[in-house]
Amino acid sequence: MVHGQYLEDDGRARPAEQDGPSRRGDALATGGTPPSSRRRHDPGRRERLIDVALGVIAEYGVAGTTHRRVAAAADVPLGSMTYHFAGMDDLLHAAFTRLAGRTADVFDTVLSRADTVEEAGDAVVGLITGTTLNASETMLASLELYALAARRPEFRTITDAWMARSREALHAHFDPQTALMLDALIEGTTLHRALSLDPMSVSTVRTAVERIIRP
């Protein structure tokens, strides 16, 4: 932001939104809430922007994600983006960290229900073939993260932490080496099924899991 202006995504400047007397007066005259008051009473805005950003990333890709597009999808002023995030990298890091955390939470929840190795194996099959990891928005956002991390090592801290949490959930039922192999199987097979015109059947997935846990 320059004095009295915000920079647009194309680099051009526009006047910053003002909360001056005329805007406050208009809001009060119509029985509304002054803009500054709305901001003060929207403590969850940053969290909401992160969620909205994930949807924008899934729909338009990282290359098509801009502050303006996220702000429009969240129905907030463009200035909210520069207020809550230092830049696009900050927004992307926050969004992908949330994606990884939510997916790892699913691993924790699903695997915590298993009491035996057999049940844990069934849980792994369910993770690969179920709807949670294969939901369109989750899969598309995940693919965007993989591509970004492949190009920019600083984003690999997110994928590395994600894999570590997945293996930790698997460690509750399997030795470290088996957990590592299962984690790779889950990741690779989920992608294989998502991208194939003839996805691997559930029975084949089950066979693959059983060959790892019962070599």
XYZ file of C-alpha atoms in Angstrom:
215
model
C 0.000 0.000 0.000
C 1.235 3.454 -0.863
C -0.024 6.608 0.799
C -3.789 6.717 0.319
C -3.704 3.905 -2.260
C -3.753 0.097 -2.570
C -1.879 -1.716 -5.297
C -4.069 -3.841 -7.532
C -2.978 -7.365 -8.581
C -1.853 -5.913 -11.937
C 0.369 -3.383 -10.183
C -1.881 -0.365 -10.703
C -2.859 1.766 -7.744
C -6.360 2.614 -6.654
C -7.580 4.855 -3.821
C -7.710 3.146 -0.470
C -11.112 2.693 1.113
C -11.831 5.419 3.582
C -13.703 5.152 6.828
C -14.023 8.925 7.020
C -17.005 10.968 8.160
C -18.987 10.657 4.930
C -18.838 6.839 4.903
C -19.667 6.613 8.603
C -22.448 9.133 8.201
C -23.970 7.207 5.301
C -23.888 3.978 7.275
C -25.450 5.513 10.357
C -28.074 7.369 8.347
C -29.298 4.107 6.829
C -29.236 2.261 10.133
C -26.150 0.259 9.163
C -22.922 -0.416 10.988
C -19.910 1.780 10.205
C -17.289 -0.122 8.152
C -14.678 0.250 10.889
C -17.090 -1.312 13.387
C -17.712 -4.253 11.090
C -13.987 -4.883 10.905
C -13.600 -4.668 14.664
C -16.376 -7.230 15.090
C -15.047 -9.699 12.497
C -12.241 -11.382 14.465
C -12.495 -14.539 12.369
C -11.911 -12.809 9.050
C -8.357 -14.068 8.578
C -9.427 -17.657 9.226
C -12.318 -17.284 6.791
C -10.025 -15.830 4.150
C -7.747 -18.856 4.455
C -10.689 -21.206 3.896
C -11.900 -19.178 0.933
C -8.381 -19.112 -0.512
C -8.315 -22.917 -0.556
C -11.472 -22.943 -2.645
C -10.037 -20.356 -5.013
C -6.816 -22.356 -5.344
C -8.805 -25.496 -6.150
C -10.855 -23.668 -8.773
C -8.225 -21.476 -10.431
C -4.903 -23.007 -9.415
C -2.045 -21.203 -7.712
C -1.317 -19.276 -10.907
C -4.873 -17.949 -11.015
C -5.155 -17.092 -7.324
C -4.960 -13.374 -6.583
C -5.754 -11.191 -3.608
C -8.574 -9.628 -5.594
C -10.120 -12.995 -6.457
C -9.989 -14.226 -2.853
C -11.394 -10.955 -1.522
C -14.264 -11.111 -4.009
C -15.043 -14.727 -3.115
C -15.024 -13.834 0.590
C -17.023 -10.640 -0.018
C -14.535 -8.447 1.830
C -12.637 -5.288 0.809
C -9.406 -5.866 -1.085
C -7.573 -4.059 1.716
C -8.391 -6.963 4.040
C -5.942 -9.119 2.120
C -2.970 -6.830 2.626
C -4.021 -6.266 6.239
C -4.076 -9.969 7.132
C -1.353 -11.337 4.829
C 2.131 -10.022 4.096
C 1.861 -11.123 0.479
C 0.708 -13.936 -1.784
C 3.291 -16.361 -0.398
C 1.975 -15.726 3.103
C -1.574 -16.493 1.947
C -0.533 -19.627 0.061
C 1.485 -20.876 3.020
C -1.462 -20.375 5.370
C -3.923 -22.043 2.990
C -1.765 -25.074 2.267
C -0.847 -25.468 5.938
C -4.567 -25.641 6.695
C -5.104 -28.194 3.930
C -2.317 -30.388 5.287
C -3.540 -30.040 8.861
C -7.110 -30.963 8.008
C -6.030 -34.002 6.022
C -3.735 -35.141 8.816
C -6.634 -34.726 11.247
C -8.625 -37.157 9.098
C -5.782 -39.678 9.307
C -5.710 -39.317 13.087
C -9.463 -39.743 13.441
C -9.819 -42.716 11.102
C -6.816 -44.638 12.411
C -7.619 -43.938 16.066
C -10.789 -46.012 15.670
C -8.793 -49.146 14.843
C -7.966 -51.561 17.659
C -6.150 -54.246 15.678
C -3.735 -54.426 12.756
C -6.547 -55.833 10.619
C -8.800 -52.890 11.455
C -5.945 -50.481 10.778
C -5.448 -52.109 7.379
C -9.141 -51.656 6.636
C -8.815 -48.016 7.688
C -5.963 -47.503 5.220
C -8.062 -49.017 2.430
C -10.877 -46.672 3.397
C -8.582 -43.653 3.302
C -7.441 -44.527 -0.212
C -10.849 -45.373 -1.640
C -13.168 -43.163 0.426
C -14.470 -39.696 -0.285
C -12.457 -37.613 2.184
C -9.099 -37.601 0.397
C -10.760 -37.871 -2.993
C -13.131 -34.916 -2.615
C -12.689 -32.689 -5.653
C -11.577 -29.549 -3.800
C -9.186 -31.469 -1.545
C -7.611 -33.341 -4.446
C -7.243 -30.271 -6.664
C -5.744 -28.182 -3.861
C -3.387 -31.050 -2.975
C -2.159 -31.274 -6.551
C -1.496 -27.542 -6.530
C 0.536 -27.921 -3.333
C 2.576 -30.784 -4.795
C 3.404 -28.770 -7.902
C 4.298 -25.681 -5.875
C 6.481 -27.643 -3.442
C 8.241 -29.354 -6.349
C 9.183 -25.957 -7.779
C 9.787 -24.059 -4.549
C 11.583 -25.896 -1.742
C 10.371 -23.457 0.925
C 6.892 -24.977 0.599
C 8.248 -28.475 1.249
C 8.166 -27.750 4.962
C 4.385 -28.107 4.622
C 4.487 -31.397 2.716
C 7.199 -32.762 4.993
C 5.212 -31.938 8.135
C 2.124 -33.436 6.496
C 3.919 -36.729 5.781
C 5.349 -36.799 9.294
C 1.889 -36.480 10.834
C 0.510 -39.204 8.563
C 3.298 -41.578 9.556
C 2.762 -40.740 13.218
C -0.874 -41.836 12.951
C 0.206 -45.053 11.234
C 2.893 -45.705 13.877
C 0.150 -46.430 16.403
C -0.486 -49.703 14.555
C 2.602 -50.465 12.466
C 6.380 -50.410 12.810
C 8.171 -47.366 11.330
C 9.181 -49.064 8.078
C 5.682 -50.396 7.445
C 4.194 -47.010 8.301
C 6.519 -45.349 5.774
C 5.518 -47.787 3.033
C 1.819 -47.404 3.806
C 2.104 -43.624 3.763
C 3.697 -43.764 0.311
C 1.048 -46.233 -0.847
C -1.781 -43.999 0.360
C -0.301 -40.952 -1.361
C 0.561 -42.652 -4.626
C -2.513 -44.824 -4.967
C -4.871 -41.961 -4.157
C -3.289 -39.927 -6.963
C -3.299 -42.935 -9.296
C -7.016 -43.510 -8.744
C -7.814 -39.802 -9.131
C -5.978 -39.432 -12.448
C -6.655 -42.800 -14.079
C -9.474 -43.392 -16.559
C -9.672 -46.899 -15.127
C -9.113 -46.453 -11.369
C -7.657 -49.266 -9.324
C -10.434 -51.335 -7.766
C -11.039 -51.493 -4.037
C -10.087 -55.178 -4.033
C -6.739 -54.403 -5.675
C -6.102 -51.623 -3.161
C -6.874 -54.060 -0.348
C -4.448 -56.603 -1.801
C -1.709 -53.953 -1.978
C -2.264 -52.973 1.661
C -2.265 -56.595 2.829
C 0.996 -57.327 1.014
C 2.646 -54.518 2.952
C 1.255 -55.314 6.395
C 1.622 -59.103 5.901
C 4.680 -59.570 3.658
